[in-house]
Each structure stands twice: as C-alpha cells, then as structure tokens.
Amino acid sequence: MFSHSRLLLGVVALATVIGCASTPPNVQPIAATSDPTVEIQKTQEMLKEARAQQYDVLSPNNFADAERSLNKAIKYRGSGKDNEKVLEQVAYSRAWIAKTNEVGQLSQNLMKDVTDARAGAMRAGANEIFPKDWKKAGNKLENITADIEKGNIRAADKKGTEVTQTYRDLERRAVSQTFLGRADENIKAAVKDKADKQAPRTYAMAMGKYDNAQRIIISDPRNTAAIRRAAEDATRESQHLLDVNRRVDAGNSEELVLLAERQQKQISGLRRETATTARELRETERTNAELARRQTLLSKAERVRAELKPGEADVFTEGDRLMVRLKGLQFPTNQATLGPKNQALLRKVGSALQGLDVSKVRVEAHPDSTGNAERNLALSQKRAEAIENYILANSSLSRSQVEAVGVEYNKDDAKNGRQQRRVDLVIDTKKE
C-alpha cells in the first residue's frame, strides 16, 4: 500500500518543510497599496481550495496557522489597524497556505488510499450520519499527518492501512443507511411483531432482498445504480412483510394471505389485459373511421373532377377539405365583373357539387405580383365577393355558409411557385 521507495523520496522532500514556527518561511510581501479587503477575500478562497483538496487534514498544523494568521488580519482590519499590519498577516497566511499545499500534496502522495477512502466516505455523508465515528477517524488521520509534518513518514506506512479501512467501513455504513434505512426499520419492526415466526416465507424473501443489497454495498459502495435498484427491491419487500404480518395478526395464516395476493394479481392482470384490448380496439376504430372519412372525401373529389374539364378546374383534397381551383375563370384587367363565361363555369361547378352536402364554401381570390399590392388586394376582395354573391344567388347556401376572402400577395409563396392569380373554392362537406 505504501512503498518504501516512495517513503524515502518523501523523506527528502520533507527536509524542507519540517517543523512549524511563529513566522512562516518564504513570506511574499503584499504591496502596501493593495486593498486589504480584496486580499483577505482572495486568501479566504485559497483556504477554501486547500480544504477542498483535504489539505486541512493532510497538513493540519500548517492549515491551522494559515487560518490563525488570516483571522488576525480580519481582526486587525475590524479594529482599524494600519493596512500594513493587516497585509502582513495576510502574507503570513498565504505563506502557511503554500506550506500547507506542499505538505498536503506530499501526504496525499504517501496516503492515496487514505485520501480516496476519506473522500468516498464524505460523499456518502458519513461525516453527517456518524459524526462521532467520523471525528475519531479524523483524529487518527491528523495524528499521522502531524507526524508527517515533523518528518516521521513511517507513520503513514504503519497507521495508514488502519485509517483507510476505517473510512472504507464508514462509507459502506453511510451508503447502507442512506439506501437501506427504511428497509432496515421495516424489518426490525416486523421482527418485533414476531413476523419471522408468523410469516416465515415472507420474512425470508425480505431478508434475501436486504442481504443482496448489503452484498452489493460491501462489494462496491460506489455502484450507486445497482445499489439503488437492489435497495428499492429490499424496501418494497420489507413493506410487504409488514403488510402480510399485519393480516396474519388479524387471524389469517400466511398461506391464505399469500394465496389471496396471488389471486388478486391474476385479477388485476386480467383487468389490465382487458383495458389494453379495449384501448387497442378504440384506437383501431378511430383509425378505421379516419381512413373511411378520407376515402369518402377522395371519392367526392373524383366525382367533381369527372364533371369538369382539366382546363376548367383542378380538383383535389387538402386536409379535411375539398379544393376546386378555378383555372378557367378569368376576370378582365382591373375588373371584378363576372362575365357570361365565368358564370357558365360557376354553374357547371355548382352542378358538380350537387349531392355532396356542402356545408361551407370559402372563396379565396389570389393576386399576382404585378402592380400595387394594396390595389391588388382590394381587387381580389371584390372578385371574391362577386363569386360569393353568385353562389348565394344560385344555391341554397346561406350567407353564414359562404365567405369571400381576398388574399395578399406572398413573396415566399411566389418563390415556391404557389403564388399566382387564381380563385380557389375551399369546400367543407358534411361528414358521412
């Protein structure tokens, strides 16, 4: 675990950092023009970083000296002492921090297993769950690191294995408490109520799940995913033990309770299967209805298309609507008057739509890009209204069923080849 070659290298390195003094070595003065508040904050961050590296326990005396010097600087600043005095203590603190880091890194190299075990135990929350045991382990570690600070590296070799094992055990206990605490409480409560005697099969199952989770924790306390799954099984089974034992206390035998549970599961399974089948049936019915509706709309489009020549209109479906694009409908330039040819085409379209149960017609008149956009929009609106009036006068549709819309010229549509001067009839039909 701690090789002698590494220890000998450590001895050489420690020769420069042995012992503590009231004034630290290698103090780097801070410029008198510096802001004491800013320098104190920087030093606080340096101490925080050293603590994050565990150097507060790997070089405890140096770390404590760094804290004392910084606290003295803060006290001086609060009492109004000269900035020079404040900055001097800040410089002392930084020198102690540098020494802390140096010894801390050396201790870390000598005790990699210890520091890894301690970090794992801390991540598991052992310091909060078992504060007394954590403090005892910390005292043992500080004894080793204090010896290292004095140059006694053999302390790491002799005592490091024991401290590592202590932290490993704390990590496992903390993980077990976190993930299996509820299961442990349930099983203890059940045993207190004689569940191990009254419901032995259920008790054995709960203990089996619990022991399995414990084995995973002992094997690798950092395999969180596997531990969580096993602990959830154990907690669920421990709750089941309480429930079964409660019903046994009420006068049932464990065998009857378990039989009733199996029967209930079978019934629940059948209900789920029935519900799934019903949902699938409803979904199939909805799909079939949608297909039938679309087929009906396509058939309507085909009937209308058969009544009109290709040069007169394009007939197609778009979503739930029937579209009739009046290719043969042409207005004189800058006019919205329906001439005889346009009326004849509209009569033919009306005849083709007979029997389709039209519920609404939207007349869309589209301009092209020629001329002023506002005038084109106004002209398109008038043309749409002219067709609207013709439909109202020559069909049974009411004004609420027919809408005239002049559509603005759209550059994006024009780029995609969709924008041209045209009239579309957007038709809703009643669903069959």
Tab-separated table of C-alpha atoms in Angstrom:
chain	number	residue	atom	x	y	z
A	1	MET	CA	0.000	0.000	0.000
A	2	PHE	CA	2.774	2.469	0.915
A	3	SER	CA	6.037	1.524	-0.821
A	4	HIS	CA	9.373	2.175	0.914
A	5	SER	CA	10.807	3.811	-2.228
A	6	ARG	CA	8.045	6.376	-2.138
A	7	LEU	CA	8.642	6.934	1.543
A	8	LEU	CA	12.332	7.573	1.007
A	9	LEU	CA	11.531	10.123	-1.673
A	10	GLY	CA	9.153	11.704	0.799
A	11	VAL	CA	11.874	11.993	3.403
A	12	VAL	CA	13.990	14.074	1.056
A	13	ALA	CA	11.046	16.284	0.164
A	14	LEU	CA	10.106	16.778	3.801
A	15	ALA	CA	13.509	18.018	4.756
A	16	THR	CA	12.491	21.485	3.619
A	17	VAL	CA	9.121	21.586	5.337
A	18	ILE	CA	9.719	20.033	8.780
A	19	GLY	CA	8.533	21.849	11.836
A	20	CYS	CA	6.359	24.877	12.496
A	21	ALA	CA	7.339	28.373	13.515
A	22	SER	CA	5.512	31.501	14.515
A	23	THR	CA	6.710	33.183	11.333
A	24	PRO	CA	6.321	31.094	8.175
A	25	PRO	CA	9.150	30.630	5.674
A	26	ASN	CA	9.170	32.228	2.244
A	27	VAL	CA	6.782	35.066	3.058
A	28	GLN	CA	5.939	37.075	-0.079
A	29	PRO	CA	5.112	40.676	0.937
A	30	ILE	CA	1.939	42.246	-0.432
A	31	ALA	CA	2.152	45.747	-1.923
A	32	ALA	CA	1.156	48.424	0.592
A	33	THR	CA	-1.198	49.955	-2.000
A	34	SER	CA	-3.292	46.778	-2.128
A	35	ASP	CA	-6.858	46.761	-0.827
A	36	PRO	CA	-6.877	44.678	2.416
A	37	THR	CA	-10.498	43.613	1.892
A	38	VAL	CA	-9.765	42.251	-1.584
A	39	GLU	CA	-6.594	40.479	-0.415
A	40	ILE	CA	-8.427	38.899	2.526
A	41	GLN	CA	-11.148	37.600	0.191
A	42	LYS	CA	-8.520	36.122	-2.138
A	43	THR	CA	-6.850	34.375	0.782
A	44	GLN	CA	-10.174	33.003	2.006
A	45	GLU	CA	-10.652	31.430	-1.438
A	46	MET	CA	-7.141	29.930	-1.215
A	47	LEU	CA	-8.013	28.348	2.136
A	48	LYS	CA	-11.276	27.074	0.706
A	49	GLU	CA	-9.437	25.410	-2.165
A	50	ALA	CA	-6.926	23.823	0.238
A	51	ARG	CA	-9.797	22.428	2.281
A	52	ALA	CA	-11.418	21.049	-0.883
A	53	GLN	CA	-8.156	19.162	-1.537
A	54	GLN	CA	-8.383	17.727	2.026
A	55	TYR	CA	-5.172	19.566	2.972
A	56	ASP	CA	-6.803	20.736	6.214
A	57	VAL	CA	-6.399	17.146	7.466
A	58	LEU	CA	-3.323	16.240	5.421
A	59	SER	CA	-1.340	19.196	6.792
A	60	PRO	CA	-3.388	20.218	9.841
A	61	ASN	CA	-0.865	22.340	11.717
A	62	ASN	CA	0.121	24.419	8.719
A	63	PHE	CA	-3.532	24.841	7.775
A	64	ALA	CA	-4.352	25.944	11.332
A	65	ASP	CA	-1.504	28.503	11.237
A	66	ALA	CA	-2.852	29.837	7.937
A	67	GLU	CA	-6.305	30.229	9.461
A	68	ARG	CA	-4.912	31.951	12.562
A	69	SER	CA	-2.947	34.474	10.520
A	70	LEU	CA	-5.957	35.234	8.327
A	71	ASN	CA	-8.251	35.622	11.348
A	72	LYS	CA	-5.720	38.000	12.853
A	73	ALA	CA	-5.746	40.045	9.632
A	74	ILE	CA	-9.533	40.214	9.753
A	75	LYS	CA	-9.384	41.277	13.411
A	76	TYR	CA	-6.811	43.986	12.624
A	77	ARG	CA	-8.944	45.330	9.821
A	78	GLY	CA	-12.007	45.418	12.082
A	79	SER	CA	-10.149	47.287	14.815
A	80	GLY	CA	-8.820	49.912	12.410
A	81	LYS	CA	-5.124	48.974	12.428
A	82	ASP	CA	-2.872	50.167	9.645
A	83	ASN	CA	-3.217	48.469	6.301
A	84	GLU	CA	0.434	47.458	6.545
A	85	LYS	CA	-0.287	45.336	9.643
A	86	VAL	CA	-3.356	43.770	8.026
A	87	LEU	CA	-1.498	42.912	4.804
A	88	GLU	CA	1.430	41.486	6.778
A	89	GLN	CA	-0.871	38.903	8.402
A	90	VAL	CA	-2.459	38.153	5.031
A	91	ALA	CA	1.042	37.494	3.630
A	92	TYR	CA	1.760	35.189	6.596
A	93	SER	CA	-1.469	33.309	5.944
A	94	ARG	CA	-0.554	32.802	2.291
A	95	ALA	CA	2.886	31.525	3.224
A	96	TRP	CA	1.294	28.996	5.585
A	97	ILE	CA	-1.142	28.028	2.820
A	98	ALA	CA	1.797	27.434	0.466
A	99	LYS	CA	3.375	25.195	3.092
A	100	THR	CA	0.015	23.502	3.661
A	101	ASN	CA	-0.251	22.719	-0.019
A	102	GLU	CA	3.294	21.417	-0.162
A	103	VAL	CA	2.920	19.085	2.796
A	104	GLY	CA	-0.646	18.238	1.791
A	105	GLN	CA	0.473	17.108	-1.652
A	106	LEU	CA	3.225	15.013	-0.119
A	107	SER	CA	0.827	13.438	2.375
A	108	GLN	CA	-1.634	12.820	-0.429
A	109	ASN	CA	1.020	11.014	-2.451
A	110	LEU	CA	2.012	8.942	0.565
A	111	MET	CA	-1.593	8.165	1.536
A	112	LYS	CA	-3.545	7.930	-1.708
A	113	ASP	CA	-5.656	5.093	-0.363
A	114	VAL	CA	-6.473	7.049	2.794
A	115	THR	CA	-7.490	10.201	0.950
A	116	ASP	CA	-9.572	8.221	-1.554
A	117	ALA	CA	-11.333	6.348	1.262
A	118	ARG	CA	-11.979	9.578	3.161
A	119	ALA	CA	-13.363	11.317	0.047
A	120	GLY	CA	-15.678	8.361	-0.635
A	121	ALA	CA	-16.940	8.341	2.936
A	122	MET	CA	-17.596	12.073	2.792
A	123	ARG	CA	-19.528	11.747	-0.492
A	124	ALA	CA	-21.642	9.082	1.183
A	125	GLY	CA	-22.429	11.527	4.006
A	126	ALA	CA	-20.626	9.580	6.739
A	127	ASN	CA	-19.439	12.823	8.351
A	128	GLU	CA	-23.089	13.805	8.973
A	129	ILE	CA	-24.616	10.380	9.615
A	130	PHE	CA	-21.921	9.186	12.036
A	131	PRO	CA	-20.323	12.391	13.388
A	132	LYS	CA	-18.671	10.741	16.412
A	133	ASP	CA	-17.056	7.966	14.375
A	134	TRP	CA	-16.058	10.500	11.746
A	135	LYS	CA	-14.322	12.603	14.385
A	136	LYS	CA	-12.449	9.567	15.726
A	137	ALA	CA	-11.234	8.675	12.245
A	138	GLY	CA	-10.219	12.291	11.691
A	139	ASN	CA	-8.207	12.309	14.900
A	140	LYS	CA	-6.317	9.200	13.766
A	141	LEU	CA	-5.614	10.772	10.397
A	142	GLU	CA	-4.451	14.045	11.948
A	143	ASN	CA	-2.041	12.132	14.173
A	144	ILE	CA	-0.481	10.593	11.061
A	145	THR	CA	-0.326	13.855	9.113
A	146	ALA	CA	1.070	15.725	12.130
A	147	ASP	CA	3.861	13.128	12.241
A	148	ILE	CA	4.469	13.624	8.529
A	149	GLU	CA	4.726	17.383	9.096
A	150	LYS	CA	7.512	16.620	11.589
A	151	GLY	CA	9.270	14.329	9.114
A	152	ASN	CA	8.090	10.997	10.538
A	153	ILE	CA	6.931	9.386	7.313
A	154	ARG	CA	6.835	5.885	8.757
A	155	ALA	CA	3.596	6.880	10.486
A	156	ALA	CA	1.859	6.756	7.103
A	157	ASP	CA	3.210	3.270	6.431
A	158	LYS	CA	2.305	1.884	9.838
A	159	LYS	CA	-1.042	3.505	10.531
A	160	GLY	CA	-2.350	4.333	7.046
A	161	THR	CA	-3.868	0.916	6.394
A	162	GLU	CA	-5.935	1.076	9.578
A	163	VAL	CA	-7.265	4.568	8.826
A	164	THR	CA	-8.081	3.572	5.246
A	165	GLN	CA	-10.144	0.634	6.489
A	166	THR	CA	-11.909	2.879	8.987
A	167	TYR	CA	-13.010	5.273	6.255
A	168	ARG	CA	-13.998	2.397	3.935
A	169	ASP	CA	-16.223	0.977	6.681
A	170	LEU	CA	-17.743	4.400	7.307
A	171	GLU	CA	-18.520	4.747	3.604
A	172	ARG	CA	-20.272	1.363	3.476
A	173	ARG	CA	-22.255	2.109	6.630
A	174	ALA	CA	-23.316	5.505	5.303
A	175	VAL	CA	-24.395	4.078	1.951
A	176	SER	CA	-26.321	1.323	3.735
A	177	GLN	CA	-28.029	3.844	5.998
A	178	THR	CA	-28.964	6.072	3.073
A	179	PHE	CA	-30.343	3.378	0.784
A	180	LEU	CA	-31.454	0.657	3.192
A	181	GLY	CA	-32.500	2.691	6.221
A	182	ARG	CA	-36.239	2.286	5.569
A	183	ALA	CA	-35.926	-1.437	4.813
A	184	ASP	CA	-33.922	-1.943	7.991
A	185	GLU	CA	-36.555	-0.138	10.072
A	186	ASN	CA	-39.396	-2.152	8.491
A	187	ILE	CA	-37.683	-5.498	9.093
A	188	LYS	CA	-36.875	-4.644	12.713
A	189	ALA	CA	-40.469	-3.565	13.312
A	190	ALA	CA	-41.749	-6.770	11.713
A	191	VAL	CA	-39.413	-8.971	13.794
A	192	LYS	CA	-40.520	-7.149	16.939
A	193	ASP	CA	-44.055	-8.171	15.949
A	194	LYS	CA	-42.872	-11.805	15.506
A	195	ALA	CA	-43.048	-11.746	11.692
A	196	ASP	CA	-40.102	-14.163	11.456
A	197	LYS	CA	-42.271	-16.736	13.252
A	198	GLN	CA	-45.744	-15.833	11.906
A	199	ALA	CA	-44.776	-15.170	8.269
A	200	PRO	CA	-41.523	-17.062	7.711
A	201	ARG	CA	-41.765	-17.249	3.895
A	202	THR	CA	-42.331	-13.529	3.523
A	203	TYR	CA	-39.664	-12.802	6.131
A	204	ALA	CA	-37.150	-14.959	4.233
A	205	MET	CA	-37.940	-13.125	1.000
A	206	ALA	CA	-37.478	-9.711	2.657
A	207	MET	CA	-34.191	-10.750	4.246
A	208	GLY	CA	-32.973	-12.179	0.947
A	209	LYS	CA	-33.563	-8.856	-0.816
A	210	TYR	CA	-31.980	-6.961	2.070
A	211	ASP	CA	-28.890	-9.196	2.194
A	212	ASN	CA	-28.489	-8.924	-1.577
A	213	ALA	CA	-28.399	-5.128	-1.357
A	214	GLN	CA	-25.896	-5.311	1.503
A	215	ARG	CA	-23.625	-7.616	-0.542
A	216	ILE	CA	-23.591	-5.095	-3.387
A	217	ILE	CA	-22.731	-2.290	-0.960
A	218	ILE	CA	-19.920	-4.295	0.620
A	219	SER	CA	-18.572	-5.248	-2.803
A	220	ASP	CA	-18.657	-1.719	-4.240
A	221	PRO	CA	-20.294	1.082	-2.214
A	222	ARG	CA	-19.899	3.436	-5.192
A	223	ASN	CA	-22.011	1.389	-7.610
A	224	THR	CA	-24.947	3.691	-6.992
A	225	ALA	CA	-27.191	2.454	-9.807
A	226	ALA	CA	-27.048	-1.206	-8.751
A	227	ILE	CA	-27.381	-0.300	-5.067
A	228	ARG	CA	-30.431	1.864	-5.730
A	229	ARG	CA	-32.210	-0.924	-7.646
A	230	ALA	CA	-31.428	-3.541	-5.012
A	231	ALA	CA	-32.412	-1.193	-2.171
A	232	GLU	CA	-35.741	-0.399	-3.822
A	233	ASP	CA	-36.454	-4.139	-4.053
A	234	ALA	CA	-35.488	-4.612	-0.414
A	235	THR	CA	-37.615	-1.685	0.770
A	236	ARG	CA	-40.614	-2.889	-1.228
A	237	GLU	CA	-40.280	-6.432	0.136
A	238	SER	CA	-39.844	-5.161	3.719
A	239	GLN	CA	-43.075	-3.197	3.402
A	240	HIS	CA	-44.752	-6.302	2.042
A	241	LEU	CA	-43.552	-8.185	5.131
A	242	LEU	CA	-45.231	-5.623	7.383
A	243	ASP	CA	-48.469	-5.836	5.395
A	244	VAL	CA	-48.553	-9.646	5.418
A	245	ASN	CA	-47.756	-9.847	9.123
A	246	ARG	CA	-50.480	-7.310	9.892
A	247	ARG	CA	-53.051	-9.540	8.168
A	248	VAL	CA	-51.676	-12.598	9.948
A	249	ASP	CA	-52.167	-10.750	13.240
A	250	ALA	CA	-55.800	-10.268	12.212
A	251	GLY	CA	-56.358	-14.016	12.273
A	252	ASN	CA	-55.230	-15.249	8.851
A	253	SER	CA	-52.472	-17.700	8.077
A	254	GLU	CA	-49.536	-16.588	5.951
A	255	GLU	CA	-50.524	-19.178	3.322
A	256	LEU	CA	-54.029	-17.733	2.979
A	257	VAL	CA	-52.702	-14.159	2.797
A	258	LEU	CA	-50.235	-15.060	0.029
A	259	LEU	CA	-52.894	-17.038	-1.849
A	260	ALA	CA	-55.239	-14.049	-1.751
A	261	GLU	CA	-52.452	-11.835	-3.090
A	262	ARG	CA	-51.759	-14.199	-5.987
A	263	GLN	CA	-55.426	-14.294	-6.885
A	264	GLN	CA	-55.658	-10.507	-6.724
A	265	LYS	CA	-52.633	-10.182	-9.023
A	266	GLN	CA	-54.269	-12.533	-11.504
A	267	ILE	CA	-57.464	-10.478	-11.453
A	268	SER	CA	-55.511	-7.233	-11.812
A	269	GLY	CA	-53.567	-8.721	-14.697
A	270	LEU	CA	-56.767	-9.715	-16.468
A	271	ARG	CA	-58.177	-6.238	-15.928
A	272	ARG	CA	-55.054	-4.666	-17.415
A	273	GLU	CA	-55.205	-7.010	-20.390
A	274	THR	CA	-58.887	-6.198	-20.873
A	275	ALA	CA	-58.205	-2.452	-20.606
A	276	THR	CA	-55.351	-2.738	-23.101
A	277	THR	CA	-57.535	-4.684	-25.507
A	278	ALA	CA	-60.303	-2.099	-25.177
A	279	ARG	CA	-57.870	0.774	-25.829
A	280	GLU	CA	-56.473	-1.003	-28.876
A	281	LEU	CA	-59.997	-1.624	-30.143
A	282	ARG	CA	-60.960	2.040	-29.733
A	283	GLU	CA	-57.756	3.124	-31.468
A	284	THR	CA	-58.444	0.719	-34.334
A	285	GLU	CA	-61.976	2.039	-34.638
A	286	ARG	CA	-60.705	5.634	-34.729
A	287	THR	CA	-58.134	4.732	-37.371
A	288	ASN	CA	-60.690	2.932	-39.486
A	289	ALA	CA	-63.106	5.850	-39.181
A	290	GLU	CA	-60.376	8.280	-40.268
A	291	LEU	CA	-59.465	6.114	-43.260
A	292	ALA	CA	-63.126	5.845	-44.231
A	293	ARG	CA	-63.590	9.599	-43.940
A	294	ARG	CA	-60.566	10.276	-46.125
A	295	GLN	CA	-61.703	7.736	-48.677
A	296	THR	CA	-65.124	9.380	-48.790
A	297	LEU	CA	-63.549	12.802	-49.378
A	298	LEU	CA	-61.348	11.396	-52.166
A	299	SER	CA	-64.440	9.860	-53.770
A	300	LYS	CA	-66.194	13.230	-53.650
A	301	ALA	CA	-63.212	14.893	-55.290
A	302	GLU	CA	-63.245	12.254	-58.028
A	303	ARG	CA	-66.961	12.830	-58.686
A	304	VAL	CA	-66.456	16.596	-59.045
A	305	ARG	CA	-63.331	16.125	-61.188
A	306	ALA	CA	-65.284	13.896	-63.574
A	307	GLU	CA	-67.779	16.729	-64.212
A	308	LEU	CA	-65.154	19.348	-65.085
A	309	LYS	CA	-62.589	19.562	-67.850
A	310	PRO	CA	-58.869	19.814	-66.961
A	311	GLY	CA	-58.720	23.318	-68.389
A	312	GLU	CA	-61.659	24.453	-66.270
A	313	ALA	CA	-60.555	23.417	-62.778
A	314	ASP	CA	-58.166	21.315	-60.702
A	315	VAL	CA	-59.938	19.287	-58.028
A	316	PHE	CA	-58.017	17.846	-55.065
A	317	THR	CA	-58.189	17.390	-51.281
A	318	GLU	CA	-56.261	19.332	-48.680
A	319	GLY	CA	-56.641	18.102	-45.124
A	320	ASP	CA	-60.358	17.729	-44.409
A	321	ARG	CA	-61.433	19.989	-47.286
A	322	LEU	CA	-62.233	19.683	-50.960
A	323	MET	CA	-60.341	22.171	-53.126
A	324	VAL	CA	-61.583	23.429	-56.517
A	325	ARG	CA	-59.040	25.660	-58.276
A	326	LEU	CA	-60.921	27.588	-60.997
A	327	LYS	CA	-58.325	27.632	-63.775
A	328	GLY	CA	-60.856	28.619	-66.428
A	329	LEU	CA	-62.202	31.621	-64.510
A	330	GLN	CA	-60.665	34.825	-65.896
A	331	PHE	CA	-61.506	38.440	-64.988
A	332	PRO	CA	-60.846	41.391	-67.301
A	333	THR	CA	-57.891	43.553	-66.228
A	334	ASN	CA	-58.664	45.645	-63.116
A	335	GLN	CA	-62.294	44.430	-63.074
A	336	ALA	CA	-64.361	42.247	-60.759
A	337	THR	CA	-67.371	41.701	-63.017
A	338	LEU	CA	-68.460	38.146	-63.740
A	339	GLY	CA	-68.947	37.766	-67.474
A	340	PRO	CA	-71.044	35.077	-69.211
A	341	LYS	CA	-68.102	32.622	-69.452
A	342	ASN	CA	-67.339	32.907	-65.750
A	343	GLN	CA	-70.994	32.438	-64.834
A	344	ALA	CA	-71.194	29.381	-67.082
A	345	LEU	CA	-68.179	27.842	-65.339
A	346	LEU	CA	-69.636	28.588	-61.893
A	347	ARG	CA	-72.947	26.976	-62.922
A	348	LYS	CA	-71.039	23.878	-64.025
A	349	VAL	CA	-69.149	23.762	-60.727
A	350	GLY	CA	-72.395	24.173	-58.783
A	351	SER	CA	-73.895	21.281	-60.725
A	352	ALA	CA	-70.853	19.104	-59.986
A	353	LEU	CA	-71.187	19.831	-56.270
A	354	GLN	CA	-74.831	18.758	-56.172
A	355	GLY	CA	-75.380	15.896	-53.741
A	356	LEU	CA	-72.137	16.429	-51.819
A	357	ASP	CA	-73.864	18.062	-48.817
A	358	VAL	CA	-71.706	21.192	-48.934
A	359	SER	CA	-71.716	22.871	-45.527
A	360	LYS	CA	-69.388	25.810	-46.190
A	361	VAL	CA	-67.569	27.484	-49.093
A	362	ARG	CA	-64.622	29.834	-48.714
A	363	VAL	CA	-63.870	31.844	-51.875
A	364	GLU	CA	-60.169	32.780	-51.991
A	365	ALA	CA	-59.064	35.223	-54.689
A	366	HIS	CA	-55.272	35.437	-55.063
A	367	PRO	CA	-53.445	38.273	-56.886
A	368	ASP	CA	-50.096	38.081	-58.670
A	369	SER	CA	-47.092	40.370	-58.175
A	370	THR	CA	-48.000	42.831	-60.946
A	371	GLY	CA	-48.999	46.351	-59.840
A	372	ASN	CA	-49.610	47.934	-56.452
A	373	ALA	CA	-50.045	45.403	-53.622
A	374	GLU	CA	-52.816	47.324	-51.827
A	375	ARG	CA	-54.841	47.810	-55.008
A	376	ASN	CA	-54.349	44.152	-55.921
A	377	LEU	CA	-55.636	43.066	-52.503
A	378	ALA	CA	-58.705	45.305	-52.804
A	379	LEU	CA	-59.375	43.992	-56.320
A	380	SER	CA	-59.000	40.375	-55.144
A	381	GLN	CA	-61.514	41.029	-52.372
A	382	LYS	CA	-64.044	42.431	-54.860
A	383	ARG	CA	-63.600	39.437	-57.166
A	384	ALA	CA	-64.094	37.018	-54.268
A	385	GLU	CA	-67.246	38.898	-53.236
A	386	ALA	CA	-68.593	38.764	-56.801
A	387	ILE	CA	-68.282	34.982	-56.783
A	388	GLU	CA	-69.749	34.858	-53.276
A	389	ASN	CA	-72.818	36.778	-54.430
A	390	TYR	CA	-73.221	34.480	-57.413
A	391	ILE	CA	-73.132	31.371	-55.184
A	392	LEU	CA	-75.650	32.858	-52.747
A	393	ALA	CA	-77.996	33.736	-55.613
A	394	ASN	CA	-77.747	30.319	-57.288
A	395	SER	CA	-77.633	27.841	-54.377
A	396	SER	CA	-79.405	27.012	-51.146
A	397	LEU	CA	-76.402	28.097	-49.043
A	398	SER	CA	-76.925	30.937	-46.552
A	399	ARG	CA	-74.633	33.931	-46.100
A	400	SER	CA	-73.124	32.325	-42.982
A	401	GLN	CA	-72.027	29.386	-45.132
A	402	VAL	CA	-70.161	31.388	-47.766
A	403	GLU	CA	-67.093	33.544	-47.103
A	404	ALA	CA	-65.221	35.811	-49.528
A	405	VAL	CA	-61.528	36.436	-48.892
A	406	GLY	CA	-59.025	38.482	-50.864
A	407	VAL	CA	-55.584	37.002	-50.216
A	408	GLU	CA	-52.430	39.141	-50.005
A	409	TYR	CA	-49.553	38.559	-52.377
A	410	ASN	CA	-46.891	36.440	-50.617
A	411	LYS	CA	-43.278	36.581	-51.812
A	412	ASP	CA	-42.373	33.286	-50.173
A	413	ASP	CA	-45.260	31.555	-51.928
A	414	ALA	CA	-44.159	33.131	-55.185
A	415	LYS	CA	-40.613	31.770	-54.751
A	416	ASN	CA	-42.032	28.293	-54.213
A	417	GLY	CA	-44.256	28.543	-57.250
A	418	ARG	CA	-47.524	28.711	-55.326
A	419	GLN	CA	-48.466	32.376	-55.807
A	420	GLN	CA	-50.305	33.239	-58.996
A	421	ARG	CA	-53.518	34.981	-59.946
A	422	ARG	CA	-56.233	32.444	-59.254
A	423	VAL	CA	-59.504	31.691	-57.462
A	424	ASP	CA	-59.821	28.695	-55.094
A	425	LEU	CA	-63.048	27.325	-53.657
A	426	VAL	CA	-62.282	25.755	-50.268
A	427	ILE	CA	-65.240	23.472	-49.561
A	428	ASP	CA	-66.344	21.748	-46.349
A	429	THR	CA	-68.726	18.874	-46.742
A	430	LYS	CA	-70.840	17.197	-44.127
A	431	LYS	CA	-69.222	14.051	-42.739
A	432	GLU	CA	-70.923	10.850	-43.789
